[in-house]
């Protein structure tokens, strides 16, 4: 498989996957039960993603490091009702600070 | 953008359809731009890594323009750079992209688009645009957030990819700046208001447990897809319990 084949095939499949979600017939997503599941769907996927971003390492291994401290700092800032930018910058600063001290 | 003209459909009594105040708009824009810029900055790492993996600058840039999904792109060039087969690179990239298609099931309902605009929306349906869209209380704020975040990430991600491919990774390791933690913190902040809803909170707890339990034993990308189960289980179990009526149900 040439490099261009890989690039264009992966791109085509990526777009087709995204578009498929927009072309699903309305009858498939109708009704209160399905509506509830669909409303919760991105919430589940993003929570799973945050878990992997926080703990995940090579080959699916799990680690506790500066990322967890950063997300914990974000939670503390959220409890204190800090504004969004403060939460994001604060978390990054905690991770960067701990790493500059040689941890995580 | 899409939230400009009120339509009869949007004029319902439901608070989710209320018009945006200037303050609402500022809050959404602040979220969208900070998520967009923080994520876009990562593009410089991707650009440098793409060229280092053996792709040309044009191929690396093409991935950011056409594939446009960070996790898939990093996995693809990672496999090629390690000497892996092209078929394995395409398969892993596609598996990691499945979640975008799942996001689209919900963002399509929030955006309610027809025709060619769906093509544009599809291309920018990624973690960041979805997170900002579903993180908003008001439907119009969700629409505004989706487009501004998606377009901001797209522009910055592509500019930074080009910069990374041409001049190398001037930023150094993005982890040094805590950018990886910034992404996780941003998603956490966007999901935070949802914790008030019992079903959403249960879904998140279950999803985190599923992802962490599955991560050591299943291929990369699969654990996150498996969290679909959390939404299905909680969504179906919550039958008859309405803490907050879904606007979709009424329309």
Tab-separated table of C-alpha atoms in Angstrom:
chain	number	residue	atom	x	y	z
A	1	UNK	CA	0.000	0.000	0.000
A	2	UNK	CA	1.594	3.307	-1.068
A	3	UNK	CA	1.758	6.213	1.376
A	4	UNK	CA	-0.792	8.164	-0.647
A	5	UNK	CA	-3.150	5.179	-0.624
A	6	UNK	CA	-2.885	5.029	3.176
A	7	UNK	CA	-3.462	8.790	3.538
A	8	UNK	CA	-6.450	8.955	1.191
A	9	UNK	CA	-8.063	5.681	2.279
A	10	UNK	CA	-7.846	6.580	5.975
A	11	UNK	CA	-9.185	10.080	5.214
A	12	UNK	CA	-12.096	8.724	3.165
A	13	UNK	CA	-13.024	6.245	5.884
A	14	UNK	CA	-12.775	8.958	8.545
A	15	UNK	CA	-15.143	11.244	6.652
A	16	UNK	CA	-17.543	8.409	5.843
A	17	UNK	CA	-17.687	7.503	9.542
A	18	UNK	CA	-18.460	11.086	10.564
A	19	UNK	CA	-21.036	11.558	7.805
A	20	UNK	CA	-22.780	8.267	8.583
A	21	UNK	CA	-23.944	9.732	11.889
A	22	UNK	CA	-25.676	12.574	10.029
A	23	UNK	CA	-27.349	10.284	7.499
A	24	UNK	CA	-28.947	7.857	9.942
A	25	UNK	CA	-32.695	7.795	9.172
A	26	UNK	CA	-34.770	9.804	11.632
A	27	UNK	CA	-36.932	6.789	12.440
A	28	UNK	CA	-33.874	5.118	14.003
A	29	UNK	CA	-33.369	7.910	16.507
A	30	UNK	CA	-37.012	8.652	17.276
A	31	UNK	CA	-38.775	8.089	20.553
A	32	UNK	CA	-38.064	9.063	24.153
A	33	UNK	CA	-35.964	6.001	25.030
A	34	UNK	CA	-33.630	6.319	22.054
A	35	UNK	CA	-33.528	10.061	22.544
A	36	UNK	CA	-32.334	9.551	26.122
A	37	UNK	CA	-29.651	7.104	25.032
A	38	UNK	CA	-28.441	9.464	22.290
A	39	UNK	CA	-28.316	12.425	24.658
A	40	UNK	CA	-26.142	10.367	27.013
A	41	UNK	CA	-23.966	8.957	24.221
A	42	UNK	CA	-21.426	11.810	23.867
A	43	UNK	CA	-21.375	12.173	27.658
A	44	UNK	CA	-20.319	8.513	27.970
A	45	UNK	CA	-17.743	8.699	25.165
A	46	UNK	CA	-16.173	11.920	26.471
A	47	UNK	CA	-16.039	10.621	30.056
A	48	UNK	CA	-14.314	7.477	28.760
A	49	UNK	CA	-11.943	9.639	26.741
A	50	UNK	CA	-11.046	11.764	29.778
A	51	UNK	CA	-10.353	8.562	31.753
A	52	UNK	CA	-7.983	7.295	29.034
A	53	UNK	CA	-6.363	10.733	28.629
A	54	UNK	CA	-5.791	10.894	32.385
A	55	UNK	CA	-4.562	7.354	33.079
A	56	UNK	CA	-3.730	5.732	29.734
A	57	UNK	CA	-0.227	4.891	28.556
A	58	UNK	CA	1.462	2.713	25.960
A	59	UNK	CA	-0.417	-0.444	25.029
A	60	UNK	CA	-3.406	0.439	27.181
A	61	UNK	CA	-1.490	0.371	30.482
A	62	UNK	CA	-2.724	2.686	33.245
A	63	UNK	CA	-0.565	5.185	35.135
A	64	UNK	CA	-0.900	7.713	37.925
A	65	UNK	CA	1.159	10.781	37.109
A	66	UNK	CA	1.024	14.563	36.661
A	67	UNK	CA	-2.085	14.222	34.498
A	68	UNK	CA	-4.164	13.003	37.432
A	69	UNK	CA	-2.901	15.855	39.599
A	70	UNK	CA	-3.859	18.273	36.820
A	71	UNK	CA	-7.382	16.882	36.427
A	72	UNK	CA	-7.784	16.888	40.235
A	73	UNK	CA	-6.747	20.554	40.229
A	74	UNK	CA	-9.342	21.185	37.512
A	75	UNK	CA	-12.032	19.575	39.666
A	76	UNK	CA	-11.054	21.717	42.666
A	77	UNK	CA	-11.219	24.844	40.485
A	78	UNK	CA	-14.628	23.757	39.157
A	79	UNK	CA	-15.931	23.255	42.701
A	80	UNK	CA	-14.697	26.785	43.453
A	81	UNK	CA	-16.659	27.936	40.369
A	82	UNK	CA	-13.584	29.206	38.574
A	83	UNK	CA	-14.084	30.327	35.014
A	84	UNK	CA	-13.417	27.907	32.177
A	85	UNK	CA	-10.132	29.429	31.064
A	86	UNK	CA	-8.786	29.437	34.629
A	87	UNK	CA	-9.637	25.733	34.942
A	88	UNK	CA	-7.863	24.801	31.704
A	89	UNK	CA	-4.796	26.987	32.234
A	90	UNK	CA	-4.606	25.999	35.921
A	91	UNK	CA	-4.606	22.293	35.060
A	92	UNK	CA	-1.928	22.759	32.405
A	93	UNK	CA	0.192	24.756	34.851
A	94	UNK	CA	-0.063	22.016	37.498
A	95	UNK	CA	1.017	19.338	34.989
A	96	UNK	CA	3.820	21.503	33.585
A	97	UNK	CA	4.988	22.474	37.085
A	98	UNK	CA	5.090	18.910	38.391
A	99	UNK	CA	6.938	17.739	35.290
A	100	UNK	CA	9.502	20.521	35.593
A	101	UNK	CA	10.093	19.233	39.132
A	102	UNK	CA	10.710	15.821	37.622
A	103	UNK	CA	7.472	14.032	38.525
A	104	UNK	CA	5.133	12.358	36.063
B	1	UNK	CA	-23.808	31.712	12.671
B	2	UNK	CA	-26.571	29.127	12.794
B	3	UNK	CA	-28.123	30.682	15.853
B	4	UNK	CA	-28.836	34.047	14.255
B	5	UNK	CA	-32.430	33.980	13.056
B	6	UNK	CA	-35.090	32.619	15.363
B	7	UNK	CA	-37.352	30.126	13.624
B	8	UNK	CA	-40.796	28.992	14.647
B	9	UNK	CA	-39.296	25.647	15.644
B	10	UNK	CA	-36.928	27.324	18.060
B	11	UNK	CA	-39.486	29.630	19.581
B	12	UNK	CA	-40.889	27.022	21.946
B	13	UNK	CA	-41.351	27.646	25.630
B	14	UNK	CA	-38.653	25.186	26.607
B	15	UNK	CA	-35.720	26.960	28.296
B	16	UNK	CA	-33.289	24.988	26.129
B	17	UNK	CA	-34.516	27.038	23.154
B	18	UNK	CA	-34.218	30.437	24.812
B	19	UNK	CA	-32.344	33.178	22.959
B	20	UNK	CA	-28.719	33.814	23.860
B	21	UNK	CA	-27.770	36.841	25.891
B	22	UNK	CA	-24.524	38.684	25.173
B	23	UNK	CA	-23.101	37.006	28.283
B	24	UNK	CA	-24.074	33.521	27.040
B	25	UNK	CA	-22.450	34.255	23.745
B	26	UNK	CA	-19.224	35.472	25.348
B	27	UNK	CA	-19.043	32.382	27.571
B	28	UNK	CA	-19.488	30.033	24.596
B	29	UNK	CA	-16.939	31.905	22.511
B	30	UNK	CA	-14.423	31.861	25.352
B	31	UNK	CA	-14.821	28.089	25.715
B	32	UNK	CA	-14.716	27.495	21.966
B	33	UNK	CA	-11.629	29.588	21.341
B	34	UNK	CA	-9.640	28.264	24.291
B	35	UNK	CA	-10.415	24.650	23.389
B	36	UNK	CA	-9.686	25.378	19.740
B	37	UNK	CA	-6.347	27.069	20.348
B	38	UNK	CA	-5.100	24.573	22.970
B	39	UNK	CA	-5.938	21.644	20.689
B	40	UNK	CA	-4.673	23.366	17.576
B	41	UNK	CA	-1.286	23.923	19.211
B	42	UNK	CA	-0.832	20.159	19.241
B	43	UNK	CA	-0.813	20.221	15.456
B	44	UNK	CA	2.835	21.227	15.499
B	45	UNK	CA	3.725	17.907	17.136
B	46	UNK	CA	1.686	16.072	14.568
B	47	UNK	CA	3.348	17.893	11.679
B	48	UNK	CA	6.835	17.101	12.969
B	49	UNK	CA	5.924	13.480	13.714
B	50	UNK	CA	4.282	13.008	10.309
B	51	UNK	CA	7.406	14.032	8.417
B	52	UNK	CA	9.602	11.984	10.777
B	53	UNK	CA	7.453	8.897	10.066
B	54	UNK	CA	8.428	9.051	6.394
B	55	UNK	CA	5.444	10.899	4.948
B	56	UNK	CA	6.057	13.938	2.750
B	57	UNK	CA	5.023	17.404	3.921
B	58	UNK	CA	2.112	17.304	1.476
B	59	UNK	CA	0.909	13.926	2.786
B	60	UNK	CA	1.195	15.110	6.385
B	61	UNK	CA	-0.773	18.274	5.634
B	62	UNK	CA	-3.336	16.255	3.666
B	63	UNK	CA	-3.999	14.107	6.748
B	64	UNK	CA	-4.818	17.172	8.850
B	65	UNK	CA	-7.048	18.637	6.144
B	66	UNK	CA	-8.851	15.469	5.088
B	67	UNK	CA	-8.703	12.955	7.935
B	68	UNK	CA	-8.937	15.671	10.613
B	69	UNK	CA	-9.151	13.630	13.803
B	70	UNK	CA	-6.175	13.997	16.132
B	71	UNK	CA	-6.207	10.563	17.770
B	72	UNK	CA	-6.501	8.786	14.419
B	73	UNK	CA	-3.773	10.904	12.836
B	74	UNK	CA	-1.245	10.311	15.631
B	75	UNK	CA	-1.965	6.567	15.574
B	76	UNK	CA	-1.605	6.415	11.791
B	77	UNK	CA	1.790	8.112	11.600
B	78	UNK	CA	2.912	6.242	14.726
B	79	UNK	CA	2.290	2.899	13.022
B	80	UNK	CA	3.891	3.995	9.735
B	81	UNK	CA	6.882	5.453	11.592
B	82	UNK	CA	7.411	2.178	13.446
B	83	UNK	CA	7.490	0.335	10.114
B	84	UNK	CA	3.968	-1.087	10.444
B	85	UNK	CA	1.801	-2.115	7.500
B	86	UNK	CA	-0.334	0.491	5.739
B	87	UNK	CA	-3.402	-1.673	6.271
B	88	UNK	CA	-2.805	-1.717	10.032
B	89	UNK	CA	-2.412	2.078	10.016
B	90	UNK	CA	-5.708	2.520	8.152
B	91	UNK	CA	-7.529	0.020	10.385
B	92	UNK	CA	-6.376	1.611	13.661
B	93	UNK	CA	-7.078	5.118	12.402
B	94	UNK	CA	-10.595	4.080	11.379
B	95	UNK	CA	-11.284	2.304	14.671
B	96	UNK	CA	-10.254	5.425	16.604
B	97	UNK	CA	-12.523	7.476	14.342
B	98	UNK	CA	-15.643	5.450	15.140
B	99	UNK	CA	-16.429	7.696	18.078
B	100	UNK	CA	-16.801	10.666	15.713
B	101	UNK	CA	-19.626	8.811	13.953
B	102	UNK	CA	-21.246	8.148	17.324
B	103	UNK	CA	-20.904	11.820	18.297
B	104	UNK	CA	-22.606	12.718	15.027
B	105	UNK	CA	-25.761	10.864	16.085
B	106	UNK	CA	-26.251	13.524	18.769
B	107	UNK	CA	-24.657	16.591	17.125
B	108	UNK	CA	-26.919	16.036	14.091
B	109	UNK	CA	-29.910	16.435	16.423
B	110	UNK	CA	-28.466	19.558	18.036
B	111	UNK	CA	-27.556	21.154	14.694
B	112	UNK	CA	-30.629	19.990	12.757
B	113	UNK	CA	-29.048	20.642	9.342
B	114	UNK	CA	-30.035	19.716	5.822
B	115	UNK	CA	-28.183	19.313	2.557
B	116	UNK	CA	-24.592	20.317	1.989
B	117	UNK	CA	-24.111	21.903	5.393
B	118	UNK	CA	-24.140	18.390	6.799
B	119	UNK	CA	-20.927	17.709	4.871
B	120	UNK	CA	-19.188	20.643	6.545
B	121	UNK	CA	-20.561	19.676	9.954
B	122	UNK	CA	-19.451	16.070	9.459
B	123	UNK	CA	-15.847	17.043	8.750
B	124	UNK	CA	-15.569	19.065	11.977
B	125	UNK	CA	-17.392	16.509	14.168
B	126	UNK	CA	-14.609	15.632	16.623
B	127	UNK	CA	-14.101	15.391	20.393
B	128	UNK	CA	-13.710	19.140	20.924
B	129	UNK	CA	-16.647	20.442	18.866
B	130	UNK	CA	-18.917	17.766	20.335
B	131	UNK	CA	-17.831	18.449	23.909
B	132	UNK	CA	-18.533	22.175	23.602
B	133	UNK	CA	-21.862	21.526	21.828
B	134	UNK	CA	-23.225	19.068	24.396
B	135	UNK	CA	-21.785	21.096	27.282
B	136	UNK	CA	-24.244	23.959	26.713
B	137	UNK	CA	-27.559	24.335	28.472
B	138	UNK	CA	-29.168	26.190	25.578
B	139	UNK	CA	-29.577	24.624	22.168
B	140	UNK	CA	-28.410	27.737	20.342
B	141	UNK	CA	-25.309	27.977	22.491
B	142	UNK	CA	-24.589	24.362	21.561
B	143	UNK	CA	-24.860	25.160	17.867
B	144	UNK	CA	-22.657	28.233	18.138
B	145	UNK	CA	-20.121	26.296	20.212
B	146	UNK	CA	-20.025	23.418	17.745
B	147	UNK	CA	-19.226	25.603	14.749
B	148	UNK	CA	-16.808	28.009	16.405
B	149	UNK	CA	-14.888	25.215	18.137
B	150	UNK	CA	-14.801	22.994	15.053
B	151	UNK	CA	-13.642	25.779	12.740
B	152	UNK	CA	-11.077	27.105	15.247
B	153	UNK	CA	-9.557	23.661	15.784
B	154	UNK	CA	-9.579	23.048	12.018
B	155	UNK	CA	-7.764	26.295	11.205
B	156	UNK	CA	-5.186	26.109	14.009
B	157	UNK	CA	-4.609	22.366	13.677
B	158	UNK	CA	-3.864	22.742	9.970
B	159	UNK	CA	-1.657	25.840	10.317
B	160	UNK	CA	0.319	24.193	13.099
B	161	UNK	CA	0.619	20.926	11.163
B	162	UNK	CA	2.172	22.839	8.271
B	163	UNK	CA	4.501	24.673	10.659
B	164	UNK	CA	5.525	21.416	12.351
B	165	UNK	CA	6.137	19.663	9.032
B	166	UNK	CA	8.215	22.518	7.619
B	167	UNK	CA	10.196	23.903	10.566
B	168	UNK	CA	9.920	21.003	13.013
B	169	UNK	CA	8.481	20.941	16.479
B	170	UNK	CA	9.353	24.438	17.694
B	171	UNK	CA	7.134	23.959	20.739
B	172	UNK	CA	9.144	21.001	22.004
B	173	UNK	CA	7.245	18.283	23.799
B	174	UNK	CA	3.672	19.595	24.279
B	175	UNK	CA	3.580	17.669	27.553
B	176	UNK	CA	6.201	20.060	28.880
B	177	UNK	CA	3.529	22.748	28.703
B	178	UNK	CA	0.888	20.472	30.169
B	179	UNK	CA	-1.156	20.609	26.978
B	180	UNK	CA	-2.236	16.963	27.341
B	181	UNK	CA	-3.639	17.745	30.780
B	182	UNK	CA	-5.274	20.918	29.419
B	183	UNK	CA	-7.323	18.785	27.022
B	184	UNK	CA	-8.510	16.438	29.776
B	185	UNK	CA	-9.270	19.427	32.039
B	186	UNK	CA	-11.253	21.158	29.276
B	187	UNK	CA	-13.410	18.076	28.670
B	188	UNK	CA	-13.918	17.723	32.427
B	189	UNK	CA	-15.015	21.361	32.676
B	190	UNK	CA	-17.422	20.946	29.761
B	191	UNK	CA	-18.984	17.815	31.293
B	192	UNK	CA	-19.095	19.339	34.790
B	193	UNK	CA	-22.556	20.973	34.622
B	194	UNK	CA	-23.989	17.608	33.487
B	195	UNK	CA	-23.158	16.109	36.885
B	196	UNK	CA	-26.281	17.818	38.267
B	197	UNK	CA	-28.321	15.381	36.225
B	198	UNK	CA	-28.441	11.991	37.937
B	199	UNK	CA	-28.576	9.982	34.705
B	200	UNK	CA	-25.641	11.839	33.164
B	201	UNK	CA	-23.598	11.455	36.358
B	202	UNK	CA	-24.322	7.708	36.462
B	203	UNK	CA	-23.390	7.445	32.779
B	204	UNK	CA	-20.064	9.185	33.361
B	205	UNK	CA	-19.167	7.018	36.345
B	206	UNK	CA	-20.017	3.853	34.434
B	207	UNK	CA	-18.160	5.046	31.326
B	208	UNK	CA	-14.993	5.805	33.293
B	209	UNK	CA	-15.129	2.338	34.892
B	210	UNK	CA	-15.668	0.619	31.526
B	211	UNK	CA	-12.850	2.521	29.814
B	212	UNK	CA	-10.333	1.852	32.595
B	213	UNK	CA	-11.233	-1.833	32.948
B	214	UNK	CA	-11.115	-2.392	29.192
B	215	UNK	CA	-7.965	-0.380	28.494
B	216	UNK	CA	-5.342	-2.977	29.521
B	217	UNK	CA	-7.047	-5.842	27.657
B	218	UNK	CA	-8.562	-4.401	24.468
B	219	UNK	CA	-6.954	-2.744	21.408
B	220	UNK	CA	-6.458	1.032	21.453
B	221	UNK	CA	-9.673	2.885	20.580
B	222	UNK	CA	-12.004	0.073	21.609
B	223	UNK	CA	-12.310	0.942	25.339
B	224	UNK	CA	-13.758	4.381	24.559
B	225	UNK	CA	-16.213	2.930	22.018
B	226	UNK	CA	-17.283	0.383	24.617
B	227	UNK	CA	-18.524	3.220	26.855
B	228	UNK	CA	-21.549	3.316	24.532
B	229	UNK	CA	-22.813	0.588	26.871
B	230	UNK	CA	-22.952	3.115	29.721
B	231	UNK	CA	-25.272	5.385	27.711
B	232	UNK	CA	-27.456	2.456	26.629
B	233	UNK	CA	-27.761	0.931	30.101
B	234	UNK	CA	-28.515	4.217	31.878
B	235	UNK	CA	-30.680	5.577	29.041
B	236	UNK	CA	-32.919	2.524	29.006
B	237	UNK	CA	-32.948	2.015	32.780
B	238	UNK	CA	-34.023	5.627	33.343
B	239	UNK	CA	-37.370	4.848	31.716
B	240	UNK	CA	-40.176	6.825	33.321
B	241	UNK	CA	-37.912	9.008	35.407
B	242	UNK	CA	-37.800	12.528	34.080
B	243	UNK	CA	-35.560	14.975	35.820
B	244	UNK	CA	-35.265	17.171	32.823
B	245	UNK	CA	-37.479	16.823	29.800
B	246	UNK	CA	-35.569	16.485	26.575
B	247	UNK	CA	-36.453	19.200	24.092
B	248	UNK	CA	-36.167	16.643	21.296
B	249	UNK	CA	-39.018	14.631	22.748
B	250	UNK	CA	-41.429	17.520	22.499
B	251	UNK	CA	-40.605	18.765	19.047
